[in-house]
XYZ file of N, CA and C in Angstrom:
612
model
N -37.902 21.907 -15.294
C -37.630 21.534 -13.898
C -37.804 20.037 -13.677
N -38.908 19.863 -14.266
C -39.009 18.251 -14.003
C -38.100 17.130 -14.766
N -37.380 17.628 -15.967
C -36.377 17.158 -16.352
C -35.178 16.784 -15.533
N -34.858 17.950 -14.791
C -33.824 17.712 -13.974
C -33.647 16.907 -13.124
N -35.170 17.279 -12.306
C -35.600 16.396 -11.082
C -34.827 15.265 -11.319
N -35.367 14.935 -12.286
C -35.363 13.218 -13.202
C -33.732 12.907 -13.112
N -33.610 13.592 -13.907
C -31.551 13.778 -14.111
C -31.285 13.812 -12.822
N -31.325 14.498 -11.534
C -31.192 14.475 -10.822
C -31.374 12.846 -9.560
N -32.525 12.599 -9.723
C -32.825 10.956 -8.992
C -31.982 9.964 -10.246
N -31.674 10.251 -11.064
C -30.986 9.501 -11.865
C -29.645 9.410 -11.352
N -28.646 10.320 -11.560
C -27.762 10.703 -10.750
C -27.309 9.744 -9.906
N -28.471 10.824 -8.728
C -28.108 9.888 -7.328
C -28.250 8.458 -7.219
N -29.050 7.753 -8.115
C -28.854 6.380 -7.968
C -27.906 5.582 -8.493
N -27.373 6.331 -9.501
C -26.286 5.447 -10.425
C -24.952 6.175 -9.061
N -25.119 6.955 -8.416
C -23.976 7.107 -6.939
C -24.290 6.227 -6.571
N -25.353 6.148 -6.002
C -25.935 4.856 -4.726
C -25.168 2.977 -5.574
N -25.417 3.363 -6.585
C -25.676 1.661 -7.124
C -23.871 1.529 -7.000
N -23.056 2.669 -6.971
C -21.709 3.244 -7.432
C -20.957 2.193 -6.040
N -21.716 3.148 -5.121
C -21.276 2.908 -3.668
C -21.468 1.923 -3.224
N -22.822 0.888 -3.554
C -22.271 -0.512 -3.078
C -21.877 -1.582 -3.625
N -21.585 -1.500 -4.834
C -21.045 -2.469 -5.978
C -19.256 -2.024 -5.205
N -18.794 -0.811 -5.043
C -17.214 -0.666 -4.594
C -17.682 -1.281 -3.007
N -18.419 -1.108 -2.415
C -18.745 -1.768 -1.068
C -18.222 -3.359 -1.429
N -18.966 -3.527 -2.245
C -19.325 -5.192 -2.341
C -17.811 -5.365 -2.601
N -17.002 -4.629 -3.134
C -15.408 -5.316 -4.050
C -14.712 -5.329 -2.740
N -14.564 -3.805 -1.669
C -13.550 -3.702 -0.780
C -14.084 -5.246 0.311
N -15.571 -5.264 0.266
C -15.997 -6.823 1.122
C -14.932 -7.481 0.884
N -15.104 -8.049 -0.429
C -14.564 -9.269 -0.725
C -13.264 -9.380 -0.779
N -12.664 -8.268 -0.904
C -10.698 -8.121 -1.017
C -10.655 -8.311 0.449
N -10.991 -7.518 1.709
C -11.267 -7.843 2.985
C -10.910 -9.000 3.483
N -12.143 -10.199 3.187
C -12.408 -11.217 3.408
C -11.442 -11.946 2.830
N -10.701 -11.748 1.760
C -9.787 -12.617 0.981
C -8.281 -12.254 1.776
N -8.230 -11.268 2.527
C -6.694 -10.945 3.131
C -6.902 -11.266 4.874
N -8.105 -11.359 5.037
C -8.306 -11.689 7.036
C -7.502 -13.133 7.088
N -8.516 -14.181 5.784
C -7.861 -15.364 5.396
C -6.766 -16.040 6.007
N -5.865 -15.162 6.337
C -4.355 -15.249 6.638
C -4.168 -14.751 7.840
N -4.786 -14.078 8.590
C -4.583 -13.317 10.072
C -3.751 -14.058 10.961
N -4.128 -14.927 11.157
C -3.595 -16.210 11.849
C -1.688 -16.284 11.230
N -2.065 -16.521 10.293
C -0.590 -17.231 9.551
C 0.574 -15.889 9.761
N -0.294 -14.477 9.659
C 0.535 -13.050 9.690
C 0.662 -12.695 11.497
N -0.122 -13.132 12.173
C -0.075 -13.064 13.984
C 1.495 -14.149 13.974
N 1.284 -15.062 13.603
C 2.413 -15.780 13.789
C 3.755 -15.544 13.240
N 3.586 -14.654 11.974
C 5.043 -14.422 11.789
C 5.694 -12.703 12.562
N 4.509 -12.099 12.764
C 4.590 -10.874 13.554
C 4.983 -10.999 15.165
N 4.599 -12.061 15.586
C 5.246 -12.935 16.886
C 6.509 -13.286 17.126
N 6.804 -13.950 15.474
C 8.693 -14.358 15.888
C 9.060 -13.668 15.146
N 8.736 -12.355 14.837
C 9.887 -11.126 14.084
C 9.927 -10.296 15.289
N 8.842 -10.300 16.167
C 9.080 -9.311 17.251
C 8.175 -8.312 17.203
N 7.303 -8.115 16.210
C 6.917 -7.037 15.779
C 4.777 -7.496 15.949
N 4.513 -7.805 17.242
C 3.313 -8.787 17.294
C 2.319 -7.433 16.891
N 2.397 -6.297 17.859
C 1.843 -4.627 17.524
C 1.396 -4.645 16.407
N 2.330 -4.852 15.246
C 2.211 -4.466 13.790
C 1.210 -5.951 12.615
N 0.473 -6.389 13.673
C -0.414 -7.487 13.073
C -1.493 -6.528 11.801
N -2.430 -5.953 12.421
C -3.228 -4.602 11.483
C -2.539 -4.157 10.223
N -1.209 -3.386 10.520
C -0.314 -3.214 9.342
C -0.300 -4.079 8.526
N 0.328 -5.342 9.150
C 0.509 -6.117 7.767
C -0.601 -6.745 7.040
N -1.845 -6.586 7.599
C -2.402 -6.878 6.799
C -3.155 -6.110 5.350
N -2.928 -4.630 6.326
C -3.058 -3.809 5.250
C -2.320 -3.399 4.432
N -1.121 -3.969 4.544
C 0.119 -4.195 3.606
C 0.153 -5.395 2.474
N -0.807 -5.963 2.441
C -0.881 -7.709 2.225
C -2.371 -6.992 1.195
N -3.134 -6.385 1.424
C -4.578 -5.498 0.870
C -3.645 -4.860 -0.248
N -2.738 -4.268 0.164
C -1.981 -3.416 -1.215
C -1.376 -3.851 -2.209
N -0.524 -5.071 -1.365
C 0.252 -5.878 -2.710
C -0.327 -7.108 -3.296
N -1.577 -7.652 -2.860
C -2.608 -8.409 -3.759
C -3.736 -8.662 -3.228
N -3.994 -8.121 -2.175
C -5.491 -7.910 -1.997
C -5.660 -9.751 -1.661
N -4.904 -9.878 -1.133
C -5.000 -11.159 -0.676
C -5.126 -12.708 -2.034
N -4.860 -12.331 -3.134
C -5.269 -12.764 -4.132
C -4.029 -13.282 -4.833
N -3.032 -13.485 -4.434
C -1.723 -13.668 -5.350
C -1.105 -14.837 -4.618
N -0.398 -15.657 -4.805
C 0.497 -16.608 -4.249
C 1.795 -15.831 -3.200
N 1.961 -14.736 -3.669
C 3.204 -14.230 -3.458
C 2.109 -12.917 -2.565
N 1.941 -13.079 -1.426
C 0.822 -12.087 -0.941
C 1.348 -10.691 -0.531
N 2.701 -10.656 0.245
C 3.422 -9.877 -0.188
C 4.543 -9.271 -0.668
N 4.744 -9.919 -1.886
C 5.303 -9.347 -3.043
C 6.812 -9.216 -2.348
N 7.092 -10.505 -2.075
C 8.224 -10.476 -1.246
C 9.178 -11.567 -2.429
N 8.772 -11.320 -3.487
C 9.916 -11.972 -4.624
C 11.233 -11.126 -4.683
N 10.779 -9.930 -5.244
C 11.834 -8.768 -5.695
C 12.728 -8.964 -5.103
N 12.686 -8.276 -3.469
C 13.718 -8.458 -1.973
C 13.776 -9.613 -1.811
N 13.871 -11.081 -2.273
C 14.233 -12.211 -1.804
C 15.040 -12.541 -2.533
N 14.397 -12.518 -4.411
C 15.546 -13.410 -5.126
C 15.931 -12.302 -6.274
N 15.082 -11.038 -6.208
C 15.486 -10.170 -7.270
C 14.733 -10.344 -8.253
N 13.746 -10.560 -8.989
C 13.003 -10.768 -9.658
C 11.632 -10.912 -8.874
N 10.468 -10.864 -9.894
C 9.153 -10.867 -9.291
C 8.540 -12.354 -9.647
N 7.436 -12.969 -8.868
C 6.533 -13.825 -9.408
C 7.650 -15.278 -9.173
N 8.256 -15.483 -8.051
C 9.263 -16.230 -7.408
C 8.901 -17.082 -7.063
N 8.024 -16.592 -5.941
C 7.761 -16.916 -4.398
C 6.127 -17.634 -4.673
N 5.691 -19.110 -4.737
C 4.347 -19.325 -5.225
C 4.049 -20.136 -4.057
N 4.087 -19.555 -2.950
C 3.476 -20.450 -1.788
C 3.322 -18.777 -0.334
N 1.655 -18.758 -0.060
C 1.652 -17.704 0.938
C 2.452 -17.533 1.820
N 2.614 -18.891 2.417
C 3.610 -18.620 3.767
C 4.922 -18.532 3.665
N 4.907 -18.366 2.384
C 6.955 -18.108 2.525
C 6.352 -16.419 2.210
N 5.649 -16.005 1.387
C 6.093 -14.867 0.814
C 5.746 -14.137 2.520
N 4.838 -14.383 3.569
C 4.344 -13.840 4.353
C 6.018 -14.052 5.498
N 6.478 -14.895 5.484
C 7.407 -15.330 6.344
C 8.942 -14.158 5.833
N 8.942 -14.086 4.349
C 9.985 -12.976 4.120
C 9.392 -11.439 4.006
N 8.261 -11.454 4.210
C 7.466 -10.284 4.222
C 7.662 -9.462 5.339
N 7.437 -10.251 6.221
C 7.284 -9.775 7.590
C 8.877 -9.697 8.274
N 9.589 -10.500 7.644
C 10.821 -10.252 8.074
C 11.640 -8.877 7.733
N 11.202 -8.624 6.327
C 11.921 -7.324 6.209
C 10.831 -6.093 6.436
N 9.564 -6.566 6.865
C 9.213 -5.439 7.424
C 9.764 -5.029 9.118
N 10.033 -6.251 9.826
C 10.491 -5.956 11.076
C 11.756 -5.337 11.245
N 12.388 -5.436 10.108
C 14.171 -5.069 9.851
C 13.997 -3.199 9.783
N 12.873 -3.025 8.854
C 12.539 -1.820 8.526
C 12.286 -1.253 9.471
N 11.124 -1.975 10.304
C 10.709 -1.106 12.032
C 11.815 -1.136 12.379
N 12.821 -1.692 12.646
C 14.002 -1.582 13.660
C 14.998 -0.651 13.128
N 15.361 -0.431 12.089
C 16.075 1.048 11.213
C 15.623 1.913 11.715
N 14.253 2.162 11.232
C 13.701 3.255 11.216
C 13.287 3.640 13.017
N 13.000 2.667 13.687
C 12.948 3.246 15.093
C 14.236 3.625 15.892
N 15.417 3.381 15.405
C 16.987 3.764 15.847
C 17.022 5.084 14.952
N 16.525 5.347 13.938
C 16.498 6.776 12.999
C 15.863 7.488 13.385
N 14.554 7.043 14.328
C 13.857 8.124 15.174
C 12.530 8.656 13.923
N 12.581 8.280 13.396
C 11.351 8.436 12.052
C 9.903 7.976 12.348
N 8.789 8.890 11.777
C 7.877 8.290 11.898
C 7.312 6.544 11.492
N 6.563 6.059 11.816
C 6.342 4.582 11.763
C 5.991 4.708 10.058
N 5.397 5.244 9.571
C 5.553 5.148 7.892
C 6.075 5.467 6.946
N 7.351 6.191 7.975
C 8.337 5.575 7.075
C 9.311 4.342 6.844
N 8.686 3.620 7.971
C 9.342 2.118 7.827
C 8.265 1.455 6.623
N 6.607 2.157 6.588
C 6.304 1.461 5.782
C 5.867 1.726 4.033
N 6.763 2.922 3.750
C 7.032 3.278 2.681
C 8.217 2.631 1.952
N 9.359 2.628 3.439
C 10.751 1.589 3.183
C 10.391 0.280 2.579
N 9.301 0.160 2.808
C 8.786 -1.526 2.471
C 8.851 -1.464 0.663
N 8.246 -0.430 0.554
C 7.701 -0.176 -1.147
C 9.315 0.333 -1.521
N 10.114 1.172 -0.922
C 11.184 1.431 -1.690
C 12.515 0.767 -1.394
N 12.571 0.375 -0.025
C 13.919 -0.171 0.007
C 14.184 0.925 1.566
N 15.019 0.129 2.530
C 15.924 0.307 3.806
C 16.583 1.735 3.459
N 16.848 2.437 2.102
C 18.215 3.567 2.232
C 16.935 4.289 2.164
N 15.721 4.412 2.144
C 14.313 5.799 2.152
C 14.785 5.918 3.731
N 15.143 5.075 5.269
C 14.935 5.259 6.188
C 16.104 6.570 6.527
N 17.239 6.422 5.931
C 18.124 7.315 6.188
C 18.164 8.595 5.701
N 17.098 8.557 4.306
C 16.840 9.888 3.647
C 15.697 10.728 4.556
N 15.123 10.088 4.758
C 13.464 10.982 5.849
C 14.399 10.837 7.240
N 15.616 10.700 7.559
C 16.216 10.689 9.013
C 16.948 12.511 8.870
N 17.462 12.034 7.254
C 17.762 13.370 7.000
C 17.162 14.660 6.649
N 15.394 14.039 6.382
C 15.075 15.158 5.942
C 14.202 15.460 6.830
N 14.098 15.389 7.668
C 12.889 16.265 9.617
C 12.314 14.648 9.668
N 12.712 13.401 9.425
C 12.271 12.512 10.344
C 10.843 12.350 10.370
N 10.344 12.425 9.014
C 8.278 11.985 9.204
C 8.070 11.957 7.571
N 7.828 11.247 7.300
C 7.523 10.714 5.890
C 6.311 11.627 5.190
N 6.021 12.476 4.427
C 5.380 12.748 3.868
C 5.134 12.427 2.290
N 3.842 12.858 1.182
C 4.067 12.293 -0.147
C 5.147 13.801 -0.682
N 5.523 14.915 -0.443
C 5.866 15.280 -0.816
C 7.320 14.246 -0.408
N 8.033 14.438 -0.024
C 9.188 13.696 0.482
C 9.662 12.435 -0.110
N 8.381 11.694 -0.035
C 8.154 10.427 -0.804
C 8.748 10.937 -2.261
N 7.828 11.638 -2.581
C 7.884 11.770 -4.509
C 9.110 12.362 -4.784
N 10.124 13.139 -3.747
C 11.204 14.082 -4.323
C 11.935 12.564 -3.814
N 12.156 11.546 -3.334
C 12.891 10.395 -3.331
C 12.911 9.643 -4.616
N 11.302 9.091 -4.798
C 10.999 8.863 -5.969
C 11.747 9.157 -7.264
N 11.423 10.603 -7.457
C 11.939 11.301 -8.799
C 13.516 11.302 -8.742
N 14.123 11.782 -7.523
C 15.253 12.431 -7.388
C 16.689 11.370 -7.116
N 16.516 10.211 -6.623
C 16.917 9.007 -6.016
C 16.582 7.816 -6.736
N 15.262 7.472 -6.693
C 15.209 5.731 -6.613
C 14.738 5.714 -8.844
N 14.153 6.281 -9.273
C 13.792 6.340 -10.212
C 15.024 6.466 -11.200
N 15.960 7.259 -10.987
C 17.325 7.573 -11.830
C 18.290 6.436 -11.517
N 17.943 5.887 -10.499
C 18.998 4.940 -9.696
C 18.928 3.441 -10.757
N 17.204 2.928 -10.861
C 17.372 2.063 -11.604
C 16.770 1.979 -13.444
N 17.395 3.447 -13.877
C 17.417 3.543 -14.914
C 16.746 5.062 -15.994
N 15.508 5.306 -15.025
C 14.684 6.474 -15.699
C 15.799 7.981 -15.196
N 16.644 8.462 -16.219
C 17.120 9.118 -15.545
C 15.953 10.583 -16.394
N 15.279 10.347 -17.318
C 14.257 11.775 -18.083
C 12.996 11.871 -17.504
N 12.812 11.066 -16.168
C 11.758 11.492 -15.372
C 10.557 11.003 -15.995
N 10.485 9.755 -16.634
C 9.361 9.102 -17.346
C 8.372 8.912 -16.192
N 7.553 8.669 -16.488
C 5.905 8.542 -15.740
C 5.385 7.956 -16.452
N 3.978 7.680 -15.895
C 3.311 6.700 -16.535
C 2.287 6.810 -15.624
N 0.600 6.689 -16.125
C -0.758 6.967 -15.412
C -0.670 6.029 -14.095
N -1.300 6.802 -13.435
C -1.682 5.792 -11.775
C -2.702 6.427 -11.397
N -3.627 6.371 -11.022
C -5.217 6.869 -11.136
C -5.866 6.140 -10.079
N -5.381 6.287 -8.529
C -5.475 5.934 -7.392
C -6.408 7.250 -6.636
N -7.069 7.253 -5.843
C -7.553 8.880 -5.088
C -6.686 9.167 -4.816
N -5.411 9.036 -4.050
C -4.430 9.683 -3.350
C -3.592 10.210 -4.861
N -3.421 10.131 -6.039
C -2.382 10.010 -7.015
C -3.096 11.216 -7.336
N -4.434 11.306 -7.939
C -5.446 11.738 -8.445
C -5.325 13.559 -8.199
N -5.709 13.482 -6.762
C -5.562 14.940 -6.218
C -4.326 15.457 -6.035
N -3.447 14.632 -5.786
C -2.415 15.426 -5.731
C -1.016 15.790 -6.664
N -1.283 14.877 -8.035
C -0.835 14.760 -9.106
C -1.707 14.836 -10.571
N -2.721 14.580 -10.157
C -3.236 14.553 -11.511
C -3.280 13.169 -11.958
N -2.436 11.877 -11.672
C -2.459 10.358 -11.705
C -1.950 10.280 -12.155
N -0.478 9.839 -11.562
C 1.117 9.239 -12.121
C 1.729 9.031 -11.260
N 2.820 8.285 -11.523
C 4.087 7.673 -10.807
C 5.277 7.689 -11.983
N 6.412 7.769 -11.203
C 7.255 7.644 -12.105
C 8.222 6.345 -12.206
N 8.381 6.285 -13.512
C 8.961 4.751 -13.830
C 9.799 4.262 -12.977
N 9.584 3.220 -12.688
C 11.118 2.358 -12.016
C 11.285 3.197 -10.580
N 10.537 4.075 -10.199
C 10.374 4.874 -9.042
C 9.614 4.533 -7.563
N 8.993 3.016 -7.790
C 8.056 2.859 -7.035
C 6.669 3.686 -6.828
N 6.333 3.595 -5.433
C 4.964 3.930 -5.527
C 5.314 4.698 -4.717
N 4.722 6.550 -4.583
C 5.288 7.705 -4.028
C 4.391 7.343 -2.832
N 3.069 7.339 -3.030
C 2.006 7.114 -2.083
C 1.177 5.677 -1.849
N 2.450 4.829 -1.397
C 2.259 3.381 -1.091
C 2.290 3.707 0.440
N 2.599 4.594 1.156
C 2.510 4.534 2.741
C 0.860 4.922 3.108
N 0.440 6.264 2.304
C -0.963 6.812 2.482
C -2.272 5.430 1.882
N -1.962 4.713 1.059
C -2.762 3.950 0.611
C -2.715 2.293 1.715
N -1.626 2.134 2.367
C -1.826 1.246 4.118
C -2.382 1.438 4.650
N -2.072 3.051 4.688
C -2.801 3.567 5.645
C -4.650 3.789 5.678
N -4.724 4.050 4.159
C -6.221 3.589 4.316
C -6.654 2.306 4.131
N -5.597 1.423 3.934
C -6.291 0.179 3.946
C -6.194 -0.412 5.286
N -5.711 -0.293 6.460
C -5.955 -0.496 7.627
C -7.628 0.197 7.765
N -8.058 1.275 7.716
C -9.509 1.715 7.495
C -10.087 0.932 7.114
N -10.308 0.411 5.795
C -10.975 -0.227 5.114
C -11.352 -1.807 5.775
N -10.302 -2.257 6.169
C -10.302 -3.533 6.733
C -10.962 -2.926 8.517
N -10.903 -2.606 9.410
C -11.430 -2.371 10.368
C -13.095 -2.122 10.248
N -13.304 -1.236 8.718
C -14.830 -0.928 8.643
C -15.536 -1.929 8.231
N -14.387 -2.629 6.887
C -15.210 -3.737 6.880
C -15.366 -5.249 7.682
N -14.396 -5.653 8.557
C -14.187 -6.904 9.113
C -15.750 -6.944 9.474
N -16.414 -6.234 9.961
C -17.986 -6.319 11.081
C -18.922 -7.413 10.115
N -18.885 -7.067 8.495
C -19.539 -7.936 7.940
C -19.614 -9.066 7.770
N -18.199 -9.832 7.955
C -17.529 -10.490 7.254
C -17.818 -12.311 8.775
């Protein structure tokens, strides 16, 4: 019994030590994407889209955690290639532009709001597929786009995969994505990073 005990307070502390060492990381990714609040209020102002300030930043948490030149990953959709764009305020200035393009599709499609921000991760033609399929983005929905559409489209037509070992991937796949498919559950992972950033801003 007293073995266990032991095993047991052992355990729980290597949780405890678990929980604020990932505390301490989501801090600092936090603090490294607020950075910009200012610079993302202003381009969310002249896209029209001032509401969606929160979003983008938890959009900006996903595609580098505030840590990249290219903050959000607004190379691909600009010039077609990645690792383009080496100055924040352009990538934030074409960022936000085709995210406002996306809100405006997708709110004439009548779709839930994430699926404008899944459109972000896959591309403007996801808005017309979730218009067609009941209009609310789910990961099932997501992943039959994924597999069925965007993955065969630019090349994987044998349904290749490859590990992704995210919580959201985890439970409901086992941890994968499929090649050249994007990210199935890039809308659910905004979505907790809007969380993350609200719980943590208080410290900061």
């Amino acid at each position: 019994m007293k073995i266990i005990k032991r095993l047991s307070i052992i355990v729980t502390i290597i949780i405890i030590i678990g929980l604020l060492y990932t505390g301490y990381i989501i801090r600092g990714n936090v603090q490294q994407v607020v950075r910009y609040e200012d610079q993302v209020s202003a381009a969310a102002e002249e896209n029209g889209i001032p509401e969606y300030k929160e979003l983008i930043l938890a959009i900006i948490y996903a595609e580098s955690k505030g840590r990249s030149a290219d903050l959000m990953q607004s190379s691909e959709s600009v010039y077609g290639q990645q690792a383009v764009i080496d100055n924040p305020q352009e990538s934030i200035d074409y960022g936000v532009k085709f995210l406002a393009e996306a809100i405006k599709q997708n709110d004439e499609a009548g779709n839930d709001v994430w699926t404008a921000v899944q459109a972000y991760n896959y591309g403007l033609e996801y808005i017309r597929f979730v218009k067609e399929n009941g209009g609310k983005n789910t990961v099932a929905l997501s992943e039959e786009y994924s597999k069925e559409f965007l993955s065969p489209m630019l090349g994987n037509e044998d349904e290749e995969t490859y590990p992704y070992y995210r919580l959201q991937s985890v439970f409901h796949n086992g941890g994968f994505l499929y090649k050249n498919g994007g990210n199935m559950f890039y809308a659910d992972i905004v979505k907790m990073n809007q969380q993350l950033i609200k719980w943590f801003r208080w410290s900061l």
